[in-house]
């Protein structure tokens, strides 16, 4: 039997990058999966069908703008309405904005905090009520190396990611006696559109090639000098959903090529 058979898993921000890898991996492990995120509706539908066909499981897409608390709560309610329950929730959707504090636009601060931190409160609030009925659940919050250490220019992101590790610990403690766990995953650099924007900005600012900017960006923080693979993060997330992962709760797992070991 596949480890997520008869389980329902929702991954926020799963139309791209890390979330997409996790949605794919959970489906291959037998879960009925709910995808969410922005993108071209036709392309999202193609992705959804492709994953469903490869995995032989049901895959749904539920749109929600997670910068809005009411939509984040509605996403969980719709998941439960469609699938009957929610067993695994991955709070993954995230955005980045880079600027020093005096120049940091107020609306960007609000958006980064809303999407990267507050949405996880809203989704967890509704999902936990459902998980508590059965006494089983897995919540995985995708934080970052920036949940543990800081970088200049990333005030909102670092605050949100440190915050979500705090939320992870409280969620874990409130549910510790049941089989509901909550953990954070802290990736280092992963080659996704979120990071590509930063590489392109660096290449433009320094008039260097994209290749040189990539090498500089990754090498500066990540001793491995290699990107972390989204598929490897998906394997870690999958492990946390297994019965063997059941005693792990309130933890923040790094997969960062040595970034936070320094
Ligand atoms: P990505 O840009 O590839 O994916 C982000 C996803 O979030 C997309 O599906 C996007 O549509 C969705 N999203 C953005 N705003 C949304 C909103 N308002 N409502 C609903 N969905 C929204 O980025 P990624 O790198 O895969 O990032 C995923 C998570 O991993 C984020 O939380 C990010 O902070 C974290 N992370 C990324 C890296 C990295 O190096 N890429 C490192 C550490 C942590």
mmCIF file of C-alpha atoms and ligand atoms in Angstrom:
data_model
loop_
_atom_site.group_PDB
_atom_site.id
_atom_site.type_symbol
_atom_site.label_atom_id
_atom_site.label_comp_id
_atom_site.label_asym_id
_atom_site.label_seq_id
_atom_site.Cartn_x
_atom_site.Cartn_y
_atom_site.Cartn_z
ATOM 1 C CA UNK A 1 0.000 0.000 0.000
ATOM 2 C CA UNK A 2 1.254 3.481 -0.849
ATOM 3 C CA UNK A 3 1.945 5.624 2.231
ATOM 4 C CA UNK A 4 -0.663 8.313 1.463
ATOM 5 C CA UNK A 5 -3.431 6.081 0.137
ATOM 6 C CA UNK A 6 -6.842 7.212 1.487
ATOM 7 C CA UNK A 7 -5.344 10.537 2.563
ATOM 8 C CA UNK A 8 -6.271 13.990 1.285
ATOM 9 C CA UNK A 9 -3.382 16.434 0.867
ATOM 10 C CA UNK A 10 -3.550 20.140 0.054
ATOM 11 C CA UNK A 11 -0.419 21.986 -1.032
ATOM 12 C CA UNK A 12 -0.739 25.770 -1.259
ATOM 13 C CA UNK A 13 1.219 27.464 -4.032
ATOM 14 C CA UNK A 14 1.571 24.208 -5.952
ATOM 15 C CA UNK A 15 1.341 25.561 -9.491
ATOM 16 C CA UNK A 16 5.118 26.082 -9.509
ATOM 17 C CA UNK A 17 8.444 25.247 -7.873
ATOM 18 C CA UNK A 18 8.657 23.436 -4.544
ATOM 19 C CA UNK A 19 4.887 23.143 -4.038
ATOM 20 C CA UNK A 20 4.427 21.541 -7.453
ATOM 21 C CA UNK A 21 7.072 18.911 -6.631
ATOM 22 C CA UNK A 22 5.349 18.164 -3.332
ATOM 23 C CA UNK A 23 1.891 17.878 -4.947
ATOM 24 C CA UNK A 24 3.339 15.498 -7.545
ATOM 25 C CA UNK A 25 5.144 13.380 -4.933
ATOM 26 C CA UNK A 26 2.094 13.137 -2.655
ATOM 27 C CA UNK A 27 -0.066 12.046 -5.601
ATOM 28 C CA UNK A 28 2.504 9.362 -6.511
ATOM 29 C CA UNK A 29 2.303 8.215 -2.872
ATOM 30 C CA UNK A 30 -1.431 7.687 -3.352
ATOM 31 C CA UNK A 31 -2.952 10.873 -1.910
ATOM 32 C CA UNK A 32 -5.981 12.648 -3.330
ATOM 33 C CA UNK A 33 -4.348 16.026 -3.923
ATOM 34 C CA UNK A 34 -5.664 19.569 -3.970
ATOM 35 C CA UNK A 35 -3.487 22.059 -5.800
ATOM 36 C CA UNK A 36 -3.625 25.841 -5.394
ATOM 37 C CA UNK A 37 -1.744 28.856 -6.727
ATOM 38 C CA UNK A 38 -1.655 31.398 -9.510
ATOM 39 C CA UNK A 39 -1.090 30.793 -13.210
ATOM 40 C CA UNK A 40 -2.681 30.293 -16.589
ATOM 41 C CA UNK A 41 -5.880 28.236 -16.037
ATOM 42 C CA UNK A 42 -5.283 26.055 -19.120
ATOM 43 C CA UNK A 43 -1.714 25.260 -18.042
ATOM 44 C CA UNK A 44 -2.803 24.522 -14.486
ATOM 45 C CA UNK A 45 -5.471 22.172 -15.797
ATOM 46 C CA UNK A 46 -2.899 20.393 -17.958
ATOM 47 C CA UNK A 47 -0.599 19.974 -14.948
ATOM 48 C CA UNK A 48 -3.451 18.708 -12.802
ATOM 49 C CA UNK A 49 -4.452 16.125 -15.421
ATOM 50 C CA UNK A 50 -0.871 15.054 -16.046
ATOM 51 C CA UNK A 51 -0.277 14.421 -12.324
ATOM 52 C CA UNK A 52 -3.591 12.618 -11.897
ATOM 53 C CA UNK A 53 -2.864 10.355 -14.859
ATOM 54 C CA UNK A 54 0.723 9.561 -13.814
ATOM 55 C CA UNK A 55 -0.302 8.837 -10.230
ATOM 56 C CA UNK A 56 -3.672 7.212 -10.867
ATOM 57 C CA UNK A 57 -5.270 9.350 -8.165
ATOM 58 C CA UNK A 58 -7.676 12.283 -8.034
ATOM 59 C CA UNK A 59 -6.120 15.744 -8.303
ATOM 60 C CA UNK A 60 -8.151 18.940 -7.911
ATOM 61 C CA UNK A 61 -7.347 22.608 -8.256
ATOM 62 C CA UNK A 62 -8.908 25.173 -5.919
ATOM 63 C CA UNK A 63 -8.023 28.812 -6.583
ATOM 64 C CA UNK A 64 -7.494 31.191 -3.649
ATOM 65 C CA UNK A 65 -5.529 34.384 -3.196
ATOM 66 C CA UNK A 66 -3.730 33.676 0.063
ATOM 67 C CA UNK A 67 -2.995 37.334 0.696
ATOM 68 C CA UNK A 68 -6.632 37.405 1.870
ATOM 69 C CA UNK A 69 -7.514 35.629 5.119
ATOM 70 C CA UNK A 70 -11.085 34.852 4.045
ATOM 71 C CA UNK A 71 -9.850 33.167 0.853
ATOM 72 C CA UNK A 72 -7.281 31.130 2.795
ATOM 73 C CA UNK A 73 -10.031 29.853 5.104
ATOM 74 C CA UNK A 74 -12.329 29.210 2.120
ATOM 75 C CA UNK A 75 -9.580 27.127 0.455
ATOM 76 C CA UNK A 76 -9.699 24.638 3.327
ATOM 77 C CA UNK A 77 -13.493 24.650 3.477
ATOM 78 C CA UNK A 78 -13.645 23.894 -0.257
ATOM 79 C CA UNK A 79 -11.051 21.144 0.076
ATOM 80 C CA UNK A 80 -13.208 19.512 2.758
ATOM 81 C CA UNK A 81 -16.347 20.039 0.639
ATOM 82 C CA UNK A 82 -14.713 18.370 -2.392
ATOM 83 C CA UNK A 83 -12.718 15.592 -0.706
ATOM 84 C CA UNK A 84 -14.664 15.103 2.534
ATOM 85 C CA UNK A 85 -11.649 15.835 4.765
ATOM 86 C CA UNK A 86 -8.123 17.174 4.954
ATOM 87 C CA UNK A 87 -5.300 14.995 6.303
ATOM 88 C CA UNK A 88 -2.159 16.769 5.103
ATOM 89 C CA UNK A 89 -1.753 20.524 4.760
ATOM 90 C CA UNK A 90 1.378 22.057 3.295
ATOM 91 C CA UNK A 91 1.582 25.812 3.741
ATOM 92 C CA UNK A 92 4.001 26.523 0.913
ATOM 93 C CA UNK A 93 2.814 29.587 -1.035
ATOM 94 C CA UNK A 94 5.285 32.420 -0.751
ATOM 95 C CA UNK A 95 6.651 35.553 -2.352
ATOM 96 C CA UNK A 96 9.803 37.590 -1.906
ATOM 97 C CA UNK A 97 10.643 41.278 -2.058
ATOM 98 C CA UNK A 98 14.170 42.612 -1.677
ATOM 99 C CA UNK A 99 14.881 46.171 -0.448
ATOM 100 C CA UNK A 100 16.551 47.758 2.554
ATOM 101 C CA UNK A 101 14.145 48.854 5.306
ATOM 102 C CA UNK A 102 14.015 52.621 4.552
ATOM 103 C CA UNK A 103 13.106 51.773 0.948
ATOM 104 C CA UNK A 104 10.837 48.792 1.691
ATOM 105 C CA UNK A 105 7.378 49.566 0.239
ATOM 106 C CA UNK A 106 4.601 49.281 2.882
ATOM 107 C CA UNK A 107 2.375 47.267 0.562
ATOM 108 C CA UNK A 108 5.177 44.768 -0.144
ATOM 109 C CA UNK A 109 5.722 44.299 3.609
ATOM 110 C CA UNK A 110 1.997 43.621 4.053
ATOM 111 C CA UNK A 111 1.871 41.203 1.102
ATOM 112 C CA UNK A 112 4.931 39.175 2.179
ATOM 113 C CA UNK A 113 3.644 38.862 5.761
ATOM 114 C CA UNK A 114 0.101 38.034 4.591
ATOM 115 C CA UNK A 115 1.097 35.336 2.081
ATOM 116 C CA UNK A 116 4.172 33.839 3.786
ATOM 117 C CA UNK A 117 2.897 33.910 7.384
ATOM 118 C CA UNK A 118 -0.706 34.951 8.058
ATOM 119 C CA UNK A 119 -2.200 32.622 5.426
ATOM 120 C CA UNK A 120 -0.757 29.643 7.335
ATOM 121 C CA UNK A 121 -2.648 30.737 10.449
ATOM 122 C CA UNK A 122 -5.914 30.917 8.491
ATOM 123 C CA UNK A 123 -5.491 27.575 6.700
ATOM 124 C CA UNK A 124 -4.270 25.799 9.869
ATOM 125 C CA UNK A 125 -7.165 27.190 11.908
ATOM 126 C CA UNK A 126 -9.794 25.560 9.679
ATOM 127 C CA UNK A 127 -7.767 22.429 8.864
ATOM 128 C CA UNK A 128 -6.987 21.671 12.514
ATOM 129 C CA UNK A 129 -10.665 21.663 13.461
ATOM 130 C CA UNK A 130 -11.187 18.942 10.834
ATOM 131 C CA UNK A 131 -8.012 16.966 11.687
ATOM 132 C CA UNK A 132 -8.902 17.036 15.403
ATOM 133 C CA UNK A 133 -12.171 15.181 14.672
ATOM 134 C CA UNK A 134 -10.123 12.161 13.551
ATOM 135 C CA UNK A 135 -7.097 12.796 15.766
ATOM 136 C CA UNK A 136 -4.687 12.506 12.834
ATOM 137 C CA UNK A 137 -3.066 15.108 10.638
ATOM 138 C CA UNK A 138 0.140 16.499 9.234
ATOM 139 C CA UNK A 139 0.859 20.194 8.801
ATOM 140 C CA UNK A 140 4.079 21.137 7.042
ATOM 141 C CA UNK A 141 5.077 24.779 6.858
ATOM 142 C CA UNK A 142 7.604 25.641 4.171
ATOM 143 C CA UNK A 143 9.839 28.158 5.936
ATOM 144 C CA UNK A 144 13.398 28.807 4.730
ATOM 145 C CA UNK A 145 17.001 29.064 5.861
ATOM 146 C CA UNK A 146 15.738 32.622 6.364
ATOM 147 C CA UNK A 147 13.531 31.263 9.145
ATOM 148 C CA UNK A 148 16.704 30.604 11.128
ATOM 149 C CA UNK A 149 19.188 33.242 9.956
ATOM 150 C CA UNK A 150 18.851 36.611 8.244
ATOM 151 C CA UNK A 151 20.103 38.394 5.138
ATOM 152 C CA UNK A 152 20.142 42.132 4.520
ATOM 153 C CA UNK A 153 17.368 43.415 2.266
ATOM 154 C CA UNK A 154 14.839 40.760 3.254
ATOM 155 C CA UNK A 155 13.109 42.275 6.313
ATOM 156 C CA UNK A 156 9.584 41.068 5.543
ATOM 157 C CA UNK A 157 10.626 37.637 4.293
ATOM 158 C CA UNK A 158 12.954 36.958 7.241
ATOM 159 C CA UNK A 159 10.306 38.189 9.711
ATOM 160 C CA UNK A 160 7.639 36.003 8.084
ATOM 161 C CA UNK A 161 9.865 32.926 7.945
ATOM 162 C CA UNK A 162 11.037 33.306 11.561
ATOM 163 C CA UNK A 163 7.354 33.810 12.443
ATOM 164 C CA UNK A 164 6.198 30.658 10.715
ATOM 165 C CA UNK A 165 8.705 28.588 12.668
ATOM 166 C CA UNK A 166 7.107 30.023 15.841
ATOM 167 C CA UNK A 167 3.635 29.174 14.529
ATOM 168 C CA UNK A 168 4.910 25.655 13.745
ATOM 169 C CA UNK A 169 6.023 25.138 17.352
ATOM 170 C CA UNK A 170 2.716 26.358 18.829
ATOM 171 C CA UNK A 171 0.704 24.198 16.421
ATOM 172 C CA UNK A 172 2.838 21.206 17.409
ATOM 173 C CA UNK A 173 2.428 21.786 21.144
ATOM 174 C CA UNK A 174 -1.330 22.326 20.993
ATOM 175 C CA UNK A 175 -1.745 18.948 19.251
ATOM 176 C CA UNK A 176 1.117 16.951 20.740
ATOM 177 C CA UNK A 177 -1.064 14.378 22.509
ATOM 178 C CA UNK A 178 -2.876 13.482 19.296
ATOM 179 C CA UNK A 179 -1.385 12.095 16.085
ATOM 180 C CA UNK A 180 -1.414 15.569 14.540
ATOM 181 C CA UNK A 181 2.095 16.866 13.894
ATOM 182 C CA UNK A 182 3.365 20.169 12.609
ATOM 183 C CA UNK A 183 6.874 20.773 11.284
ATOM 184 C CA UNK A 184 8.713 23.332 9.227
ATOM 185 C CA UNK A 185 11.035 22.691 6.294
ATOM 186 C CA UNK A 186 13.815 25.205 5.753
ATOM 187 C CA UNK A 187 15.239 25.058 2.228
ATOM 188 C CA UNK A 188 18.346 26.854 1.088
ATOM 189 C CA UNK A 189 18.485 28.112 -2.508
ATOM 190 C CA UNK A 190 16.160 26.196 -4.842
ATOM 191 C CA UNK A 191 16.031 26.955 -8.563
ATOM 192 C CA UNK A 192 12.460 28.265 -8.913
ATOM 193 C CA UNK A 193 10.852 31.414 -10.376
ATOM 194 C CA UNK A 194 11.067 33.035 -6.902
ATOM 195 C CA UNK A 195 14.879 32.800 -7.031
ATOM 196 C CA UNK A 196 15.220 33.407 -10.785
ATOM 197 C CA UNK A 197 13.828 36.934 -10.205
ATOM 198 C CA UNK A 198 16.607 37.600 -7.676
ATOM 199 C CA UNK A 199 19.259 36.214 -10.034
ATOM 200 C CA UNK A 200 18.009 38.357 -12.932
ATOM 201 C CA UNK A 201 17.992 41.462 -10.682
ATOM 202 C CA UNK A 202 21.556 40.731 -9.562
ATOM 203 C CA UNK A 203 22.767 40.177 -13.150
ATOM 204 C CA UNK A 204 21.190 43.477 -14.245
ATOM 205 C CA UNK A 205 22.496 45.460 -11.238
ATOM 206 C CA UNK A 206 26.091 44.264 -11.735
ATOM 207 C CA UNK A 207 26.025 43.959 -15.534
ATOM 208 C CA UNK A 208 27.105 40.321 -15.314
ATOM 209 C CA UNK A 209 25.775 37.194 -17.010
ATOM 210 C CA UNK A 210 22.921 35.192 -15.523
ATOM 211 C CA UNK A 211 25.376 32.277 -15.093
ATOM 212 C CA UNK A 212 27.810 34.464 -13.126
ATOM 213 C CA UNK A 213 24.977 35.917 -11.028
ATOM 214 C CA UNK A 214 23.696 32.394 -10.260
ATOM 215 C CA UNK A 215 27.139 31.191 -9.161
ATOM 216 C CA UNK A 216 27.587 34.309 -6.999
ATOM 217 C CA UNK A 217 24.143 34.102 -5.372
ATOM 218 C CA UNK A 218 24.312 30.399 -4.518
ATOM 219 C CA UNK A 219 27.990 30.373 -3.514
ATOM 220 C CA UNK A 220 27.632 33.372 -1.193
ATOM 221 C CA UNK A 221 25.359 31.513 1.262
ATOM 222 C CA UNK A 222 25.325 27.825 0.379
ATOM 223 C CA UNK A 223 28.607 25.936 0.929
ATOM 224 C CA UNK A 224 27.499 23.098 -1.388
ATOM 225 C CA UNK A 225 27.442 25.671 -4.235
ATOM 226 C CA UNK A 226 24.544 23.629 -5.652
ATOM 227 C CA UNK A 227 20.837 24.342 -5.677
ATOM 228 C CA UNK A 228 18.652 22.167 -3.451
ATOM 229 C CA UNK A 229 16.397 20.013 -5.667
ATOM 230 C CA UNK A 230 12.627 20.534 -5.206
ATOM 231 C CA UNK A 231 12.227 16.755 -5.551
ATOM 232 C CA UNK A 232 14.455 16.224 -2.505
ATOM 233 C CA UNK A 233 12.347 18.648 -0.478
ATOM 234 C CA UNK A 234 9.276 16.701 -1.578
ATOM 235 C CA UNK A 235 10.853 13.472 -0.247
ATOM 236 C CA UNK A 236 11.446 15.143 3.122
ATOM 237 C CA UNK A 237 7.854 16.407 3.199
ATOM 238 C CA UNK A 238 6.594 12.929 2.321
ATOM 239 C CA UNK A 239 8.623 11.382 5.144
ATOM 240 C CA UNK A 240 7.045 13.809 7.615
ATOM 241 C CA UNK A 241 3.588 12.569 6.536
ATOM 242 C CA UNK A 242 4.393 8.902 7.222
ATOM 243 C CA UNK A 243 3.655 6.989 10.403
ATOM 244 C CA UNK A 244 7.433 6.845 10.966
ATOM 245 C CA UNK A 245 7.428 10.642 11.049
ATOM 246 C CA UNK A 246 4.755 10.649 13.743
ATOM 247 C CA UNK A 247 7.037 11.549 16.654
ATOM 248 C CA UNK A 248 8.604 14.458 14.832
ATOM 249 C CA UNK A 249 6.711 17.592 15.756
ATOM 250 C CA UNK A 250 7.624 21.213 16.317
ATOM 251 C CA UNK A 251 10.862 20.761 14.373
ATOM 252 C CA UNK A 252 12.462 22.930 11.726
ATOM 253 C CA UNK A 253 14.291 20.754 9.195
ATOM 254 C CA UNK A 254 16.996 22.376 7.120
ATOM 255 C CA UNK A 255 17.823 21.184 3.606
ATOM 256 C CA UNK A 256 20.192 23.943 2.721
ATOM 257 C CA UNK A 257 23.529 22.609 1.470
ATOM 258 C CA UNK A 258 25.197 23.721 4.710
ATOM 259 C CA UNK A 259 23.907 27.341 4.708
ATOM 260 C CA UNK A 260 22.907 27.447 8.391
ATOM 261 C CA UNK A 261 25.824 25.301 9.592
ATOM 262 C CA UNK A 262 28.126 28.301 9.241
HETATM 263 P P1 LIG B 1 7.525 29.772 -6.789
HETATM 264 O O1 LIG B 1 7.439 31.206 -7.145
HETATM 265 O O2 LIG B 1 8.009 28.786 -7.787
HETATM 266 O O3 LIG B 1 6.113 29.243 -6.241
HETATM 267 C C1 LIG B 1 5.309 30.015 -5.401
HETATM 268 C C2 LIG B 1 3.902 29.473 -5.446
HETATM 269 O O4 LIG B 1 3.078 30.287 -4.589
HETATM 270 C C3 LIG B 1 3.282 29.545 -6.842
HETATM 271 O O5 LIG B 1 2.440 28.433 -7.050
HETATM 272 C C4 LIG B 1 2.446 30.827 -6.764
HETATM 273 O O6 LIG B 1 1.374 30.861 -7.691
HETATM 274 C C5 LIG B 1 1.963 30.745 -5.333
HETATM 275 N N1 LIG B 1 1.494 32.014 -4.807
HETATM 276 C C6 LIG B 1 2.145 33.198 -4.760
HETATM 277 N N2 LIG B 1 1.347 34.146 -4.237
HETATM 278 C C7 LIG B 1 0.174 33.538 -3.938
HETATM 279 C C8 LIG B 1 -1.052 33.986 -3.382
HETATM 280 N N3 LIG B 1 -1.246 35.260 -3.033
HETATM 281 N N4 LIG B 1 -2.050 33.097 -3.241
HETATM 282 C C9 LIG B 1 -1.898 31.804 -3.621
HETATM 283 N N5 LIG B 1 -0.757 31.326 -4.153
HETATM 284 C C10 LIG B 1 0.258 32.191 -4.302
HETATM 285 O O7 LIG B 1 8.442 29.746 -5.488
HETATM 286 P P2 LIG B 1 9.131 28.568 -4.663
HETATM 287 O O8 LIG B 1 10.565 28.893 -4.627
HETATM 288 O O9 LIG B 1 8.694 27.230 -5.087
HETATM 289 O O10 LIG B 1 8.562 28.916 -3.209
HETATM 290 C C11 LIG B 1 7.728 28.054 -2.465
HETATM 291 C C12 LIG B 1 8.001 28.274 -0.989
HETATM 292 O O11 LIG B 1 9.338 27.909 -0.705
HETATM 293 C C13 LIG B 1 7.855 29.730 -0.535
HETATM 294 O O12 LIG B 1 7.228 29.769 0.722
HETATM 295 C C14 LIG B 1 9.288 30.202 -0.445
HETATM 296 O O13 LIG B 1 9.432 31.251 0.464
HETATM 297 C C15 LIG B 1 9.957 28.937 0.038
HETATM 298 N N6 LIG B 1 11.406 28.906 -0.180
HETATM 299 C C16 LIG B 1 11.920 28.989 -1.439
HETATM 300 C C17 LIG B 1 13.299 28.946 -1.595
HETATM 301 C C18 LIG B 1 13.956 29.028 -2.936
HETATM 302 O O14 LIG B 1 15.185 29.156 -2.979
HETATM 303 N N7 LIG B 1 13.228 28.951 -4.035
HETATM 304 C C19 LIG B 1 14.131 28.835 -0.472
HETATM 305 C C20 LIG B 1 13.554 28.738 0.780
HETATM 306 C C21 LIG B 1 12.184 28.772 0.919
#
